[in-house]
Short mmCIF file of C-alpha atoms and ligand atoms in Angstrom, two decimals:
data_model
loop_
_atom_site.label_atom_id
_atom_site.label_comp_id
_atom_site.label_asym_id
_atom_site.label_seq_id
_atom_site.Cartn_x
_atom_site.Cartn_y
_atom_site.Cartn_z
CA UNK K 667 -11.87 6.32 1.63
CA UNK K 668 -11.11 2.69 0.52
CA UNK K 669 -12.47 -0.02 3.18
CA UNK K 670 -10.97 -3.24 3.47
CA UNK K 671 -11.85 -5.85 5.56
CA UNK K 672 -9.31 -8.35 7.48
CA UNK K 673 -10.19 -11.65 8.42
CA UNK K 674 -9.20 -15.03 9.36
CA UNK K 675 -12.08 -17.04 11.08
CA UNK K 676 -15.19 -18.05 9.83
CA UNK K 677 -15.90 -15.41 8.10
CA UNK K 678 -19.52 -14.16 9.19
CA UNK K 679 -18.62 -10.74 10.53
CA UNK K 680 -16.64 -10.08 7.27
CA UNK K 681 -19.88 -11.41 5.58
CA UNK K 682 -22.12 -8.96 7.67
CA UNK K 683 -20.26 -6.26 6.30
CA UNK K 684 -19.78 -7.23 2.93
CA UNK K 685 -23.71 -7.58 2.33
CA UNK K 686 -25.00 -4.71 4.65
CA UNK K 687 -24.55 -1.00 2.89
CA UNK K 688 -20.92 -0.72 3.24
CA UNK K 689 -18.55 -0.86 0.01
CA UNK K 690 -15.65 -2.79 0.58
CA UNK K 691 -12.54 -2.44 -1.57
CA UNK K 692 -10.79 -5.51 -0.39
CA UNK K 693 -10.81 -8.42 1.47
CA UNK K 694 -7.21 -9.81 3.10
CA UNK K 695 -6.63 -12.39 4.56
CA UNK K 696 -3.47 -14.65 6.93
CA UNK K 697 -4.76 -17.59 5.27
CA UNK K 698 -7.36 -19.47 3.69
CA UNK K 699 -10.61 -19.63 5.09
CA UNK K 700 -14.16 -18.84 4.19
CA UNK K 701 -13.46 -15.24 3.84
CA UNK K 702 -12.37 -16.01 0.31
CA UNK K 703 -15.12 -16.99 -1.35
CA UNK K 704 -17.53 -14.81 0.93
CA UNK K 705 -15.29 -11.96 -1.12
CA UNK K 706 -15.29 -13.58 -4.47
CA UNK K 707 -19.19 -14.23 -4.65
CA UNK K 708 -19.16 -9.89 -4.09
CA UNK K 709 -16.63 -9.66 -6.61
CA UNK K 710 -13.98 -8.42 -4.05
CA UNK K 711 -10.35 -8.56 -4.60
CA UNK K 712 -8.77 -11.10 -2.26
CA UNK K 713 -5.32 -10.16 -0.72
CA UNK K 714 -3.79 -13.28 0.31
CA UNK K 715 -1.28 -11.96 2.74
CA UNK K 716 -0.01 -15.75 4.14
CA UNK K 717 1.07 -16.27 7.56
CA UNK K 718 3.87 -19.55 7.30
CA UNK K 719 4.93 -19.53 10.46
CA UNK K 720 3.34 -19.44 13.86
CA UNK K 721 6.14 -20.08 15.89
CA UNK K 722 7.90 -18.21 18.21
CA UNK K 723 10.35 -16.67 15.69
CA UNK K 724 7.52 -15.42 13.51
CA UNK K 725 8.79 -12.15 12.21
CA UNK K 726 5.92 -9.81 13.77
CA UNK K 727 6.90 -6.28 12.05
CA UNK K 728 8.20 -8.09 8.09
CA UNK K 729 4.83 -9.47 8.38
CA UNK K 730 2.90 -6.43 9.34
CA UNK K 731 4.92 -4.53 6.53
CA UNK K 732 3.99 -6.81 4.27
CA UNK K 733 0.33 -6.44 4.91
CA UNK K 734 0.45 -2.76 4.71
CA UNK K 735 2.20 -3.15 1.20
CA UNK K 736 -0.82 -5.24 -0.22
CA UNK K 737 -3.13 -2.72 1.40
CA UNK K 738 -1.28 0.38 0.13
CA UNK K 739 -0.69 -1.06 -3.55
CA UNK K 740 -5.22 -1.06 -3.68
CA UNK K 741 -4.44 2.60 -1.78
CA UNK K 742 -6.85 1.24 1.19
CA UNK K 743 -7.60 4.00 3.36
CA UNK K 744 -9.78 2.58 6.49
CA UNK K 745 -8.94 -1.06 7.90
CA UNK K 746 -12.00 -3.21 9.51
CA UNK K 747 -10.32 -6.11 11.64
CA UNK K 748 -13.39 -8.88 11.59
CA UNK K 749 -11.83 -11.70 13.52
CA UNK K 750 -8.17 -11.44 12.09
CA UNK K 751 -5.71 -13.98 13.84
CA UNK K 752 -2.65 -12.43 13.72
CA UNK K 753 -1.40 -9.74 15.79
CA UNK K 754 -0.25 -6.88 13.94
CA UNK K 755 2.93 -4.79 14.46
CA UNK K 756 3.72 -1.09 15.32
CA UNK K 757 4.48 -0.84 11.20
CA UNK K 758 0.49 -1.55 10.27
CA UNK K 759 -0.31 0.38 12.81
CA UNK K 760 1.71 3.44 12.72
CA UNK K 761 0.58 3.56 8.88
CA UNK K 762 -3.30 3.26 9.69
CA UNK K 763 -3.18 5.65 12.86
CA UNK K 764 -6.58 6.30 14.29
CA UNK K 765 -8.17 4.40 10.47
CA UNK K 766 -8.31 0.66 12.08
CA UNK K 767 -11.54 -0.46 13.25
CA UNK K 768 -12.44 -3.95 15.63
CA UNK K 769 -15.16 -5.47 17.27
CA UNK K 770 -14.42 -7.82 19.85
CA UNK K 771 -16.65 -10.05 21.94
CA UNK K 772 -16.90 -8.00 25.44
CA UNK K 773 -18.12 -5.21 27.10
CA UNK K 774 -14.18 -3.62 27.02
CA UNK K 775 -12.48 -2.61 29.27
CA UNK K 776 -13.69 -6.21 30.38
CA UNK K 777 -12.32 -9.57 29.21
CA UNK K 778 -10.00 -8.12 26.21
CA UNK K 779 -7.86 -11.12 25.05
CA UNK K 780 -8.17 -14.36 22.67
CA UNK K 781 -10.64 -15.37 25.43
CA UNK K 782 -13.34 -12.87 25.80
CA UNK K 783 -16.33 -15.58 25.88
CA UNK K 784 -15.12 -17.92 27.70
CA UNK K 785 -13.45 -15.40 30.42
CA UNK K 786 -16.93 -13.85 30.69
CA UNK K 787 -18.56 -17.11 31.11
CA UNK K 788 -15.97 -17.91 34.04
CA UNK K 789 -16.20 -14.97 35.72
CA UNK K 790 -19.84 -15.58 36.13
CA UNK K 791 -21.03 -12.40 34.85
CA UNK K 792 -24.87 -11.99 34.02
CA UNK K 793 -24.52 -9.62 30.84
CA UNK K 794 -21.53 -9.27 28.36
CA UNK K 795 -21.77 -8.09 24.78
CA UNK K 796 -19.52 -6.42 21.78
CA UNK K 797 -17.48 -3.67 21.55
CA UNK K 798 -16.58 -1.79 18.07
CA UNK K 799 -13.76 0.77 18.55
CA UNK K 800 -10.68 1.92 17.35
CA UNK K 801 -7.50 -0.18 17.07
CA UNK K 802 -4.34 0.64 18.84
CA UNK K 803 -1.32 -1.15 19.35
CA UNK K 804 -2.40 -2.02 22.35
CA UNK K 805 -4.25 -4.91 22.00
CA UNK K 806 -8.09 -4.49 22.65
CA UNK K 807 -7.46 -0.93 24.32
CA UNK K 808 -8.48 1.57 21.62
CA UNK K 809 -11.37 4.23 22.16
CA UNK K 810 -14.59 2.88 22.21
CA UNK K 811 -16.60 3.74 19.43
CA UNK K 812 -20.26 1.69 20.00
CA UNK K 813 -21.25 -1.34 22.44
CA UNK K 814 -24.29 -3.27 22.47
CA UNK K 815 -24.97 -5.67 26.09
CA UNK K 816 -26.22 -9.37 26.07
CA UNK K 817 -27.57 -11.21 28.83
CA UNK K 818 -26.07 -14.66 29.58
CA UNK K 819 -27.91 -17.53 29.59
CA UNK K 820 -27.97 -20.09 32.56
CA UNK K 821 -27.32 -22.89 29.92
CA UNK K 822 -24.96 -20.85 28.05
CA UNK K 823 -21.38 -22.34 27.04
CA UNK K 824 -18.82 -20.46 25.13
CA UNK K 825 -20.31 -21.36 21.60
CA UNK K 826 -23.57 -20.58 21.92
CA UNK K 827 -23.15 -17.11 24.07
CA UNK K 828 -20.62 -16.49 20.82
CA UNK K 829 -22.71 -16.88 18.84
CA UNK K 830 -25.45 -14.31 19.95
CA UNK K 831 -22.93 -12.13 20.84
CA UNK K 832 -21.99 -12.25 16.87
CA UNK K 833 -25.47 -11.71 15.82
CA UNK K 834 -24.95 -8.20 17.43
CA UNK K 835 -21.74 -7.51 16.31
CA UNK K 836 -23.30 -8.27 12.56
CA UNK K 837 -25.66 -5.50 12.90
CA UNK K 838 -23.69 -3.05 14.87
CA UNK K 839 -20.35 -3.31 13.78
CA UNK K 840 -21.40 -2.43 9.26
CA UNK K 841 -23.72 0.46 10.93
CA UNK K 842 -20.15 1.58 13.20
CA UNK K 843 -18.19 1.34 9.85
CA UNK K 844 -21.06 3.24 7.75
CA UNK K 845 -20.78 6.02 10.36
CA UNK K 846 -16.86 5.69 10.44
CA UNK K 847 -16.26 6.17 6.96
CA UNK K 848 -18.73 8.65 6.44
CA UNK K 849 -17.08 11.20 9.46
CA UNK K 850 -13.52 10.52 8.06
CA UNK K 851 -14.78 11.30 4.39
CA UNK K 852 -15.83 14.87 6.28
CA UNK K 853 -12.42 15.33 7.85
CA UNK K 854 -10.64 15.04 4.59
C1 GRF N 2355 -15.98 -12.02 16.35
O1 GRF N 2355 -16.64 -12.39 17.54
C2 GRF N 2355 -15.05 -10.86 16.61
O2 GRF N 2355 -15.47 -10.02 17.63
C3 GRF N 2355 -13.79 -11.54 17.04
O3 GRF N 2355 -13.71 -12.66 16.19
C4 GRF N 2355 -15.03 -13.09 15.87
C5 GRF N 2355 -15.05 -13.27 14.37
O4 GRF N 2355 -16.16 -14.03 13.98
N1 GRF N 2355 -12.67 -10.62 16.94
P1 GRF N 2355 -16.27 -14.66 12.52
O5 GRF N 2355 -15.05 -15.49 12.28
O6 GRF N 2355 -16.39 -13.55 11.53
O7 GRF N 2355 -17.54 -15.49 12.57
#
């Protein structure tokens, strides 16, 4: 099954999986950012799939067809979200049923939403950590496939706790696609 990767950020969970054992097909994108050229150096085709408008008539479901197009035309079979900033439509995801992965920064069910980090942080809660699991429609609510917990620091703010909640989502979220791909291959 063909992997691709969908990104938006800065790119380092998309890099995580591009260099750990995982072969990715392609790389797409909402708009230009670092995931680029983290899928050039691998020799990864790029699908540029660009969001113009972020506004509040941003046509949700065109746009979500049109990333299914680009993904269909490189016949991509599995989807890794890895930090992708645009909500996707019932169209992407009623073509990729139960073949989307995500890791988000929480222990989910807790603090799904934009805000995970922060809302942790606020809350006052003394561990937090990643979730991988499957994508729904529903926005952070899909089975849970793996989680791995981190304690919170007393001098912790939101970019710092972020960024050691990354450094686990780097190793466990390749080793959650590796397994992924290699069940669905058996279910063919
Ligand atoms: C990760 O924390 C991921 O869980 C969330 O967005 C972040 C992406 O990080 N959905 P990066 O842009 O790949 O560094």
């Amino acid at each position: 099954m063909r992997l691709a990767v969908l990104a938006s950020g800065t790119g380092s969970i998309c890099k995580a999986i591009i260099n750990a054992d995982v072969e990715v097909a392609a790389v797409l994108v909402d708009r230009h950012c670092p995931a680029i050229e983290m899928a050039k150096a691998g020799d990864i085709p790029v699908l540029l799939v660009e969001r113009d408008n972020f506004g509040t008539d941003f046509d949700r479901d065109q746009y979500s067809n049109d990333v299914v197009a680009a993904l269909k035309e490189q016949e991509i079979g599995v989807v890794a979200m890895a930090g992708f900033g645009t909500i996707l439509a019932a169209p992407f995801f009623e073509a990729y049923e139960g073949r989307v992965l995500n890791t988000h920064p929480s222990l989910l069910p807790s603090f799904p939403g934009w805000h995970a980090v922060n809302d942790a942080l606020q809350h006052g809660v003394r561990v937090t950590g990643c979730t991988v699991h499957i994508a729904t429609l529903e926005v952070d609510a899909g089975p849970i496939l793996a989680q791995s917990p981190v304690e919170i620091r007393d001098d912790d703010d939101e970019t710092s706790l972020h960024e050691r909640i990354k450094l686990t989502e780097r190793d466990l979220y390749p080793a959650t696609i590796k397994a992924c791909l290699a069940q669905m291959e058996t279910q063919r």
